[in-house]
Short mmCIF file of C-alpha atoms in Angstrom, two decimals:
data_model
loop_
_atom_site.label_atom_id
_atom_site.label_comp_id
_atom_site.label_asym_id
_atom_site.label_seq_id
_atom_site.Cartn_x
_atom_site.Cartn_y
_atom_site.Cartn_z
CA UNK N 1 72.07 100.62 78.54
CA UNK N 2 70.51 97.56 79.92
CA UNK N 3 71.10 97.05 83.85
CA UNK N 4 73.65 94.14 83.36
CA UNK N 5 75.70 96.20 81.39
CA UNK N 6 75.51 99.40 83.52
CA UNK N 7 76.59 96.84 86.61
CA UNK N 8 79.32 95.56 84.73
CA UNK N 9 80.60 99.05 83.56
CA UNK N 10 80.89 99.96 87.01
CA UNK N 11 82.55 96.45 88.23
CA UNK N 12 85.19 97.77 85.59
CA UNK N 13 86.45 100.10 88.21
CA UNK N 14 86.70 97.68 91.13
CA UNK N 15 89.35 95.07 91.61
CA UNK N 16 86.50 92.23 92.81
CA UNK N 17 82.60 92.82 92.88
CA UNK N 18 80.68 89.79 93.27
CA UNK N 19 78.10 88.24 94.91
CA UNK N 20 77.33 84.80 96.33
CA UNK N 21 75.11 82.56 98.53
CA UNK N 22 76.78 81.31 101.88
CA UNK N 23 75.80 78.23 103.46
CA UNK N 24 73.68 79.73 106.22
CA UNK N 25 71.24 80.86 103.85
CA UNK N 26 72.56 84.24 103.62
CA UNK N 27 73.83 86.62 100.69
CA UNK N 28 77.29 87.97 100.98
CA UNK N 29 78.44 90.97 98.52
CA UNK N 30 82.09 92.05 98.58
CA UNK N 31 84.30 94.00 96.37
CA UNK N 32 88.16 95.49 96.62
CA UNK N 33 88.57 99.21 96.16
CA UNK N 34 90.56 101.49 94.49
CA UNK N 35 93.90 100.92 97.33
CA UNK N 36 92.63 97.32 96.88
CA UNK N 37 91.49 96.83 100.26
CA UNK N 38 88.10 94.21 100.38
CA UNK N 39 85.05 95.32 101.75
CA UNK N 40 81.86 92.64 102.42
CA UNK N 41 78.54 92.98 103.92
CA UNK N 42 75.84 90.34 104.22
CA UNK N 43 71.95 90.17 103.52
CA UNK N 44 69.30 88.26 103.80
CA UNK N 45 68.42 88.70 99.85
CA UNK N 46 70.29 88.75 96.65
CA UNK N 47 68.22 91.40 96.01
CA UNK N 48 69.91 93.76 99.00
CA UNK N 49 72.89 92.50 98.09
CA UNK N 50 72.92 94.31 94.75
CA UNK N 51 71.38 96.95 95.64
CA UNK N 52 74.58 97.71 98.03
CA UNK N 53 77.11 97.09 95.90
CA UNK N 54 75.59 99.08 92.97
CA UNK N 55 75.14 102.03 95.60
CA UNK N 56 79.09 101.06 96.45
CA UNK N 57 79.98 100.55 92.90
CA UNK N 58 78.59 103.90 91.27
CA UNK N 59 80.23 105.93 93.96
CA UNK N 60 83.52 105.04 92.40
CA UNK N 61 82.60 105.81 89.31
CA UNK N 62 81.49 109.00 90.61
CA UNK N 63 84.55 109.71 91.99
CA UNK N 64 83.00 110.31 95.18
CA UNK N 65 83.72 107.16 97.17
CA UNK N 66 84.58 106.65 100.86
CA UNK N 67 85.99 103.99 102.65
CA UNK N 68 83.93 102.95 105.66
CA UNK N 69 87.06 102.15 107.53
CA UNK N 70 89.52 105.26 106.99
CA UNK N 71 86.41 107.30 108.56
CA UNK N 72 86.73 105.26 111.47
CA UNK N 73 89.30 107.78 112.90
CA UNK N 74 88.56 110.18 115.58
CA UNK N 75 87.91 113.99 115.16
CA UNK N 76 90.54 114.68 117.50
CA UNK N 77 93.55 112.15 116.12
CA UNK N 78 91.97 113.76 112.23
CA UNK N 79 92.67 116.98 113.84
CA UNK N 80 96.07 116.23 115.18
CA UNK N 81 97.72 114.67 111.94
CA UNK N 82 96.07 117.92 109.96
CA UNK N 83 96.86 120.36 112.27
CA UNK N 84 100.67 119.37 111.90
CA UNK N 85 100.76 119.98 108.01
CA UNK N 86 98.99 123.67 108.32
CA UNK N 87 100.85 127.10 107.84
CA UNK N 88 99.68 128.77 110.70
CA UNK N 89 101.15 131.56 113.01
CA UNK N 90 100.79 131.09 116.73
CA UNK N 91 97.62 132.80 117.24
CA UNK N 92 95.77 131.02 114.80
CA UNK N 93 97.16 127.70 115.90
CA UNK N 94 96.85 128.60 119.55
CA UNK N 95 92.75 128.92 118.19
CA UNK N 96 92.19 126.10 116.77
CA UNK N 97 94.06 124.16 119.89
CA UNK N 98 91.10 125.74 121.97
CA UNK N 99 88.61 124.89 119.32
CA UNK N 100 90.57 120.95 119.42
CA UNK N 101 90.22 120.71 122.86
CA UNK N 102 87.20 122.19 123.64
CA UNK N 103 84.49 120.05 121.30
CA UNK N 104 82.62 117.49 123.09
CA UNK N 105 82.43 114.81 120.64
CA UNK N 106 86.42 114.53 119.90
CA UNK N 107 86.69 110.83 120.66
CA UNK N 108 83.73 110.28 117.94
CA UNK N 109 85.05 108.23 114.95
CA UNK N 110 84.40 111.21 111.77
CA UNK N 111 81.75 109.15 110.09
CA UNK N 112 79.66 108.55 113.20
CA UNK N 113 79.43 112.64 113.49
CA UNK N 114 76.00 113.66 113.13
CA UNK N 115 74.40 117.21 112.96
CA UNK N 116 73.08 116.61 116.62
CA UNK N 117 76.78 116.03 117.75
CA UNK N 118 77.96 119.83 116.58
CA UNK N 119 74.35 121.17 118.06
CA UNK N 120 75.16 119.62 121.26
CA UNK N 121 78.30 121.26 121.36
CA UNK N 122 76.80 124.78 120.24
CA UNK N 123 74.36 124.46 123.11
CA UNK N 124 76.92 123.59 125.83
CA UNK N 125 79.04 126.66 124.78
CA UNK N 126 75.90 129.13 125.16
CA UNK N 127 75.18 127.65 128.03
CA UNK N 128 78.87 128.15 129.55
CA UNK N 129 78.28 132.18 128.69
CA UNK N 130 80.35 132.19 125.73
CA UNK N 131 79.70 135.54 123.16
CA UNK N 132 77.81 134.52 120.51
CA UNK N 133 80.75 135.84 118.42
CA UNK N 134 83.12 133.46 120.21
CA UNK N 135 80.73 130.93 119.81
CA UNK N 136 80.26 131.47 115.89
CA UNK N 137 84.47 131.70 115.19
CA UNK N 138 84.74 128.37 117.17
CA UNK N 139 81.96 127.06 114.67
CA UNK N 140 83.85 128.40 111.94
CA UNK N 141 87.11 127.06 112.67
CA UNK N 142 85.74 123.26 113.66
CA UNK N 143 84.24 123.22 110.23
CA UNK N 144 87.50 124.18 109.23
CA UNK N 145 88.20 120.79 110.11
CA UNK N 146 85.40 118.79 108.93
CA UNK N 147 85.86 120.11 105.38
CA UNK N 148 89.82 118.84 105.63
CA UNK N 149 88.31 115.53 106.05
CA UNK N 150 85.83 115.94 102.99
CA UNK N 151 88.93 117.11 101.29
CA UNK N 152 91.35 113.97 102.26
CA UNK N 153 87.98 111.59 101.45
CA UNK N 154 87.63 110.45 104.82
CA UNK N 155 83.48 111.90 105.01
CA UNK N 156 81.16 112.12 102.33
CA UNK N 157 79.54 115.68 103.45
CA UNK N 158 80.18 118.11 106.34
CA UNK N 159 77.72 116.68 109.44
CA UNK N 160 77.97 120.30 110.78
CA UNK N 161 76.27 121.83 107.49
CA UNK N 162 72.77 123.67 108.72
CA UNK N 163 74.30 124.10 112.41
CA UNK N 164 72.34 127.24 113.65
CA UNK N 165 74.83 129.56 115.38
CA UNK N 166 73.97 132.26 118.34
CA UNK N 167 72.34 135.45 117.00
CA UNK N 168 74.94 137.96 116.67
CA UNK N 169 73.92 141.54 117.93
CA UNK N 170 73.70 143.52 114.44
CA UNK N 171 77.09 145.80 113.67
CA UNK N 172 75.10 149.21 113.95
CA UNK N 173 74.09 148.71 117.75
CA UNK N 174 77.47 147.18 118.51
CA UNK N 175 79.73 149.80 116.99
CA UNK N 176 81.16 152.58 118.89
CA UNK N 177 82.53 155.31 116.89
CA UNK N 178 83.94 158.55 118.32
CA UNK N 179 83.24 161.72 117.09
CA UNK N 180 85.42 164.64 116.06
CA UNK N 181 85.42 166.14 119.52
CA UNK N 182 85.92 163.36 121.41
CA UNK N 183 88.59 162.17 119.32
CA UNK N 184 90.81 165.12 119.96
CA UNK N 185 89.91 165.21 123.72
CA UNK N 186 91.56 161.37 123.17
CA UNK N 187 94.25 163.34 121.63
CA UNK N 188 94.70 165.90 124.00
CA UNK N 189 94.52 163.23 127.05
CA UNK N 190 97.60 160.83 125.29
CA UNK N 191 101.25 161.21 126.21
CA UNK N 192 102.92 163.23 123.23
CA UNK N 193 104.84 160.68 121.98
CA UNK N 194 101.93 158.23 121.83
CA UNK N 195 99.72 161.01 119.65
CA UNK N 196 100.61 159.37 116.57
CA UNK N 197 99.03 156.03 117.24
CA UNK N 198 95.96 158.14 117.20
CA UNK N 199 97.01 159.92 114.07
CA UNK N 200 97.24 156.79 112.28
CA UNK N 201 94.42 154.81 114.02
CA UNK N 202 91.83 157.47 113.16
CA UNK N 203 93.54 158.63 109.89
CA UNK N 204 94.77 155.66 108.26
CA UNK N 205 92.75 153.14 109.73
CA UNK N 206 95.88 151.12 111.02
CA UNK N 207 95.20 147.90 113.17
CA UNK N 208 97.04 147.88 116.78
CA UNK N 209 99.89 145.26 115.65
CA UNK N 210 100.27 147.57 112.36
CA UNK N 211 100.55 150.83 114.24
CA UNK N 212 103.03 149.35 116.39
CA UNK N 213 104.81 147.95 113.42
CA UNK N 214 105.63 151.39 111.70
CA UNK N 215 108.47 152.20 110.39
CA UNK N 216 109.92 156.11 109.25
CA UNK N 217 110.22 154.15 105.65
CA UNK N 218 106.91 153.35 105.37
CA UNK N 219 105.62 156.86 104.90
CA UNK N 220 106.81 158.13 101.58
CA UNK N 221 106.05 162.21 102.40
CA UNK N 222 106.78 163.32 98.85
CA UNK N 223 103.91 161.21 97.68
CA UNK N 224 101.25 161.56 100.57
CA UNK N 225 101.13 157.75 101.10
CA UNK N 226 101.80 155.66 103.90
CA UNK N 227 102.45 151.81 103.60
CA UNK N 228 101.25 149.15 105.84
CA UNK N 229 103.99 146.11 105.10
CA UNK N 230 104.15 144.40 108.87
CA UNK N 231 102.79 144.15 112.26
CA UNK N 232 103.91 143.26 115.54
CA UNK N 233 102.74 140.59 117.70
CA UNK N 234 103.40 138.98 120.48
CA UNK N 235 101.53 136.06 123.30
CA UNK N 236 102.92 135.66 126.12
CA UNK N 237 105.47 134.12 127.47
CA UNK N 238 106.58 133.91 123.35
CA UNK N 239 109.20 136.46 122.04
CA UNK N 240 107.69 139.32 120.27
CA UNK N 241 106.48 138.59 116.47
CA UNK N 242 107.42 140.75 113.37
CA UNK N 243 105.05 139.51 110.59
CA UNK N 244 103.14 140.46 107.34
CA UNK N 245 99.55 142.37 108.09
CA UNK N 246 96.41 140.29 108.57
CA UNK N 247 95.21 138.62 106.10
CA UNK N 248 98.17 139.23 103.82
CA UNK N 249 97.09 142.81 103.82
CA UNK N 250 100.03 145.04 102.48
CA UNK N 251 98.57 148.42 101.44
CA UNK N 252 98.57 151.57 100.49
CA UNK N 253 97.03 154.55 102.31
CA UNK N 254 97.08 158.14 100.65
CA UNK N 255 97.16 161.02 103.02
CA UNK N 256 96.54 164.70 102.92
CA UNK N 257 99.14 166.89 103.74
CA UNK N 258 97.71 167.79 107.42
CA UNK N 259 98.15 163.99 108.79
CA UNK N 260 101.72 164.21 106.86
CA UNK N 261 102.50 167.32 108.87
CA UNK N 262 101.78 165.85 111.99
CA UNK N 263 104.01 162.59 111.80
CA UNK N 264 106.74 164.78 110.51
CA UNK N 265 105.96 166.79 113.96
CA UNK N 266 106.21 163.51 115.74
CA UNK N 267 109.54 162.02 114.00
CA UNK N 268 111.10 166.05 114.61
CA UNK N 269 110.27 166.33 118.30
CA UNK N 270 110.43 162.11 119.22
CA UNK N 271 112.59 160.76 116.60
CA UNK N 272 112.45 157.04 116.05
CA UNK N 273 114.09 153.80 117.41
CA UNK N 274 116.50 151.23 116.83
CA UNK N 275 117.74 150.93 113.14
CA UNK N 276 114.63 149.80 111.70
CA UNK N 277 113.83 153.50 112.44
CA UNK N 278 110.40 152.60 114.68
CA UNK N 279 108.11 155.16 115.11
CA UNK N 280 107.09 154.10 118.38
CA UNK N 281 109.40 152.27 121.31
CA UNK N 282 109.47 149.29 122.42
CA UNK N 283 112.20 147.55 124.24
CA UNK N 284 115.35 147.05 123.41
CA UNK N 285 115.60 149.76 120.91
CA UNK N 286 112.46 147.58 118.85
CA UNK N 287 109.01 148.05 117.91
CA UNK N 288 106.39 148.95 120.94
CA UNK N 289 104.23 145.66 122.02
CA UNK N 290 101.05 145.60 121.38
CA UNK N 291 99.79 145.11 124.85
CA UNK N 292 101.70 148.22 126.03
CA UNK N 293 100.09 150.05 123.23
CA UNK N 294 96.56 148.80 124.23
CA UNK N 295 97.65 149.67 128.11
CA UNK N 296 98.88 153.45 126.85
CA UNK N 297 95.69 153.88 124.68
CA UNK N 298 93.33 152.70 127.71
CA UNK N 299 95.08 155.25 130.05
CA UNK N 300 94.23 158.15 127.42
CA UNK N 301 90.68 156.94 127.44
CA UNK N 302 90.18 157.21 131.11
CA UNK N 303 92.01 160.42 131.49
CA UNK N 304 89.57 161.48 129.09
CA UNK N 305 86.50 160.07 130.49
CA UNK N 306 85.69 157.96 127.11
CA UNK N 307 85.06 154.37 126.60
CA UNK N 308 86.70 153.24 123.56
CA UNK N 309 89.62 151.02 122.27
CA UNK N 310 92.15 151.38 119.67
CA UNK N 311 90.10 149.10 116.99
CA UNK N 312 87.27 152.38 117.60
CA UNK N 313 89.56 154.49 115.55
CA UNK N 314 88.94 151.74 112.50
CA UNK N 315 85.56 152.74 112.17
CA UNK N 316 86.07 156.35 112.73
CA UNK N 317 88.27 155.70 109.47
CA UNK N 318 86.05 153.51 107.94
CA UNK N 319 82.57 155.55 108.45
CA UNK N 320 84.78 158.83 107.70
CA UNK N 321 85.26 157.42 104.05
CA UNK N 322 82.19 156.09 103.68
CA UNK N 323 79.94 159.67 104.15
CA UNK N 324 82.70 161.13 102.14
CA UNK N 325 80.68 158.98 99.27
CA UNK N 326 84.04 156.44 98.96
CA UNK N 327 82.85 153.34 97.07
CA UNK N 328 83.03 150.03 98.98
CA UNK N 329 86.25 148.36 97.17
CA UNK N 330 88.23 151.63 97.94
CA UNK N 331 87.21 151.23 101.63
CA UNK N 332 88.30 147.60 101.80
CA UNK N 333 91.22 148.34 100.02
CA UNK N 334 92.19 150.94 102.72
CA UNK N 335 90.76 149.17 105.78
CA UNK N 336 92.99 145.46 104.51
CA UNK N 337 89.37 143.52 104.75
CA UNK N 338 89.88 140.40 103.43
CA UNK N 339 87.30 140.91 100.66
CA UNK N 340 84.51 143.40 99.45
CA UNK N 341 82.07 141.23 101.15
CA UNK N 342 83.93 141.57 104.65
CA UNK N 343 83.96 145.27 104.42
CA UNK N 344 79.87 145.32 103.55
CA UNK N 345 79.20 143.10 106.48
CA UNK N 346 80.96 145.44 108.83
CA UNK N 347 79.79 149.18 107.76
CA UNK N 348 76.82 148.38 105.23
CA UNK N 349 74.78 150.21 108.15
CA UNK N 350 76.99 153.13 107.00
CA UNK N 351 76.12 153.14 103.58
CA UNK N 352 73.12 155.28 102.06
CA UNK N 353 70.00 152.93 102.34
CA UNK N 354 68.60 152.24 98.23
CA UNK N 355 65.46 154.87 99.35
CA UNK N 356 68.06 157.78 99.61
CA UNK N 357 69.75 157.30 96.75
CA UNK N 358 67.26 156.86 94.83
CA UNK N 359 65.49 160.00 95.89
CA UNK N 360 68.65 161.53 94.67
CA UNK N 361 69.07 160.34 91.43
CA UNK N 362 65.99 161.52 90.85
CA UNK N 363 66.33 165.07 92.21
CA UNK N 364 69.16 165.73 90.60
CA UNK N 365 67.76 164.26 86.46
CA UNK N 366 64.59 166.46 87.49
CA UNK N 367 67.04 169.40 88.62
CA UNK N 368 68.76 168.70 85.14
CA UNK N 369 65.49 169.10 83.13
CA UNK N 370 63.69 171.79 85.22
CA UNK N 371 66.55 173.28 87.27
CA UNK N 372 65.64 173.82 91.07
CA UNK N 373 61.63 173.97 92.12
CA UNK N 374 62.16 178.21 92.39
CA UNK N 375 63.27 178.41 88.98
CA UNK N 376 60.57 176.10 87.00
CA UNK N 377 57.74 178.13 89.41
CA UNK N 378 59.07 181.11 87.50
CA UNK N 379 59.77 179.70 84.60
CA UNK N 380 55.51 178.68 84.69
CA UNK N 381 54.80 181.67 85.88
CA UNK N 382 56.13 183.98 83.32
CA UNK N 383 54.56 181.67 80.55
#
């Protein structure tokens, strides 16, 4: 297609794109868009001039046009407008609110947003003696943001795309997982009627808001399963929350008999609350708050003399299944990760490294064709 043809192919899809010479000397190129709103620039050559509206023109055809002037808004008004239309509970709203107020370049019109801008803002947060985790989720949720503004057409790209965040400490030097023994001294430290947080915490993997959230119906004892269908939440000075699991979670966990036994010990000699039937009070007659659940859980661990929190029992769960050779979907499935790839991030320290399984596999097809080093040394031997 010859150039004049391929310009006017793409002058199809504007309203006006034209050209001409102004009395000053000077070339002026307009054109209306799509909403047909007129745009104009001028250049010192016809040459420029064409060269801009051709860039202009075949970014409509492209489909990937912006108008200059709707990115003139400001991160912060761009945040409030989206913020209003999200489906958000409290605590993620009450996040990105911190994230809102917090970024140091929230009066900058979105298309003037440069890399540098977001770096700046990294830099001032390490240097205030944020976590780098803290840092990183802020990161996360402010591109949140940026990408709503790809999405409604107001940027052509996310500025914040190559930001470096804060090295994270790895998950294996991090992680703090109690052992056998000190989980029963945990046990054996707790006020009886708070031993079944533990039971569930270690057994079932149960978040905090989902322990607190249980309910007599969601153990099904003829089957050996337990089901995680709510948790309980609540920020202060806000009334207390009742609300599906994180991340839409609603699961499944199968149980052996023992664990079984030992909730039935705890409905038998506690009973539960309230007629949702709670298996751990609150007030009111409802479910127990999280915070008083953290508080009770911190006063076993000091009567004990350990150092862990409630989120501990997780990966004594988690790393439990895993050295009982459970594959990583089943663990995700049982821990409510979000995805596969959540669940590998978290525990692949856990896992058997490639070296040991492979030494495996290959003991156990040499095993298969020789049987066990003793018995082929005979076997050689009485040849």
């Amino acid at each position: 297609m010859k150039l004049s043809g391929w310009r006017d192919r793409l002058n199809l899809e504007m309203t006006v794109a034209s050209i001409q010479k102004r009395d000053n000397g000077k070339w002026r190129a307009r054109y209306r868009d799509t909403d047909n709103k007129e745009h104009a620039r001028h250049f010192e050559t016809k040459r420029d001039a064409q060269q801009w509206l051709d860039t202009v023109t075949a970014s409509v055809v492209r489909g990937d046009y912006i108008d200059p002037k709707a990115g003139l808004i400001s991160f912060t008004d761009f945040y409030a407008s989206w913020a209003k239309r999200q489906l958000w509970t409290r605590g993620t709203r009450a996040s990105y609110e911190t994230v809102a107020a917090t970024v140091t370049f929230g009066n900058t019109p979105l298309l003037k947003i440069k890399r540098s801008h977001v770096e700046t803002w990294v830099k001032k947060m390490s240097t205030d003696g944020l976590a780098p985790q803290t840092i990183a989720n802020r990161l996360g949720l402010m591109r949140a943001v940026l990408k709503a503004a790809v999405g409604d057409r107001l940027l052509a790209f996310d500025p914040s795309t190559g930001v470096r965040r804060p090295t994270i400490a790895s998950k294996a030097s991090t992680m703090n997982i109690p052992n056998a023994k000190e989980l029963r001294a945990l046990m054996d430290a707790s006020e009886p009627f708070f031993r079944v947080a533990f039971l569930v915490g270690a057994f079932a993997g149960l978040r905090q808001g989902e322990v607190c959230g249980l309910q007599l119906s969601d153990i099904d004892f003829m089957r050996r399963q337990l089901h995680v269908r709510r948790q309980v939440q609540r920020e202060s000075p806000h009334p207390v929350e009742i609300r599906a699991p994180k991340y839409n979670s609603d699961r499944t966990v199968h149980l052996p008999q023992s664990v079984l036994h030992e909730i039935s010990r705890h409905v038998k000699d506690f009973g539960t609350y309230g007629d949702e039937q709670w298996l751990l009070l609150g007030r009111d007659g409802g479910p127990m708050w999280p915070r008083l659940h953290e508080y009770r859980f911190a006063k076993a661990a000091k009567a004990a003399g350990l150092d862990y929190t409630s989120h501990d029992l997780r990966h004594y769960f988690a790393s439990g299944l895993i050295a009982a050779g459970v594959d990583v979907v089943a663990v995700q499935r049982a821990m409510g990760h979000k995805s596969a790839s959540v669940t590998l991030d978290t525990y692949s320290h856990l896992w058997p490294n490639s070296e040991e399984r492979t030494r495996g596999a290959v003991e156990s097809i040499f095993e298969e064709a020789f049987g066990t080093p003793a018995d082929s040394s005979r076997t050689r031997t009485s040849v």
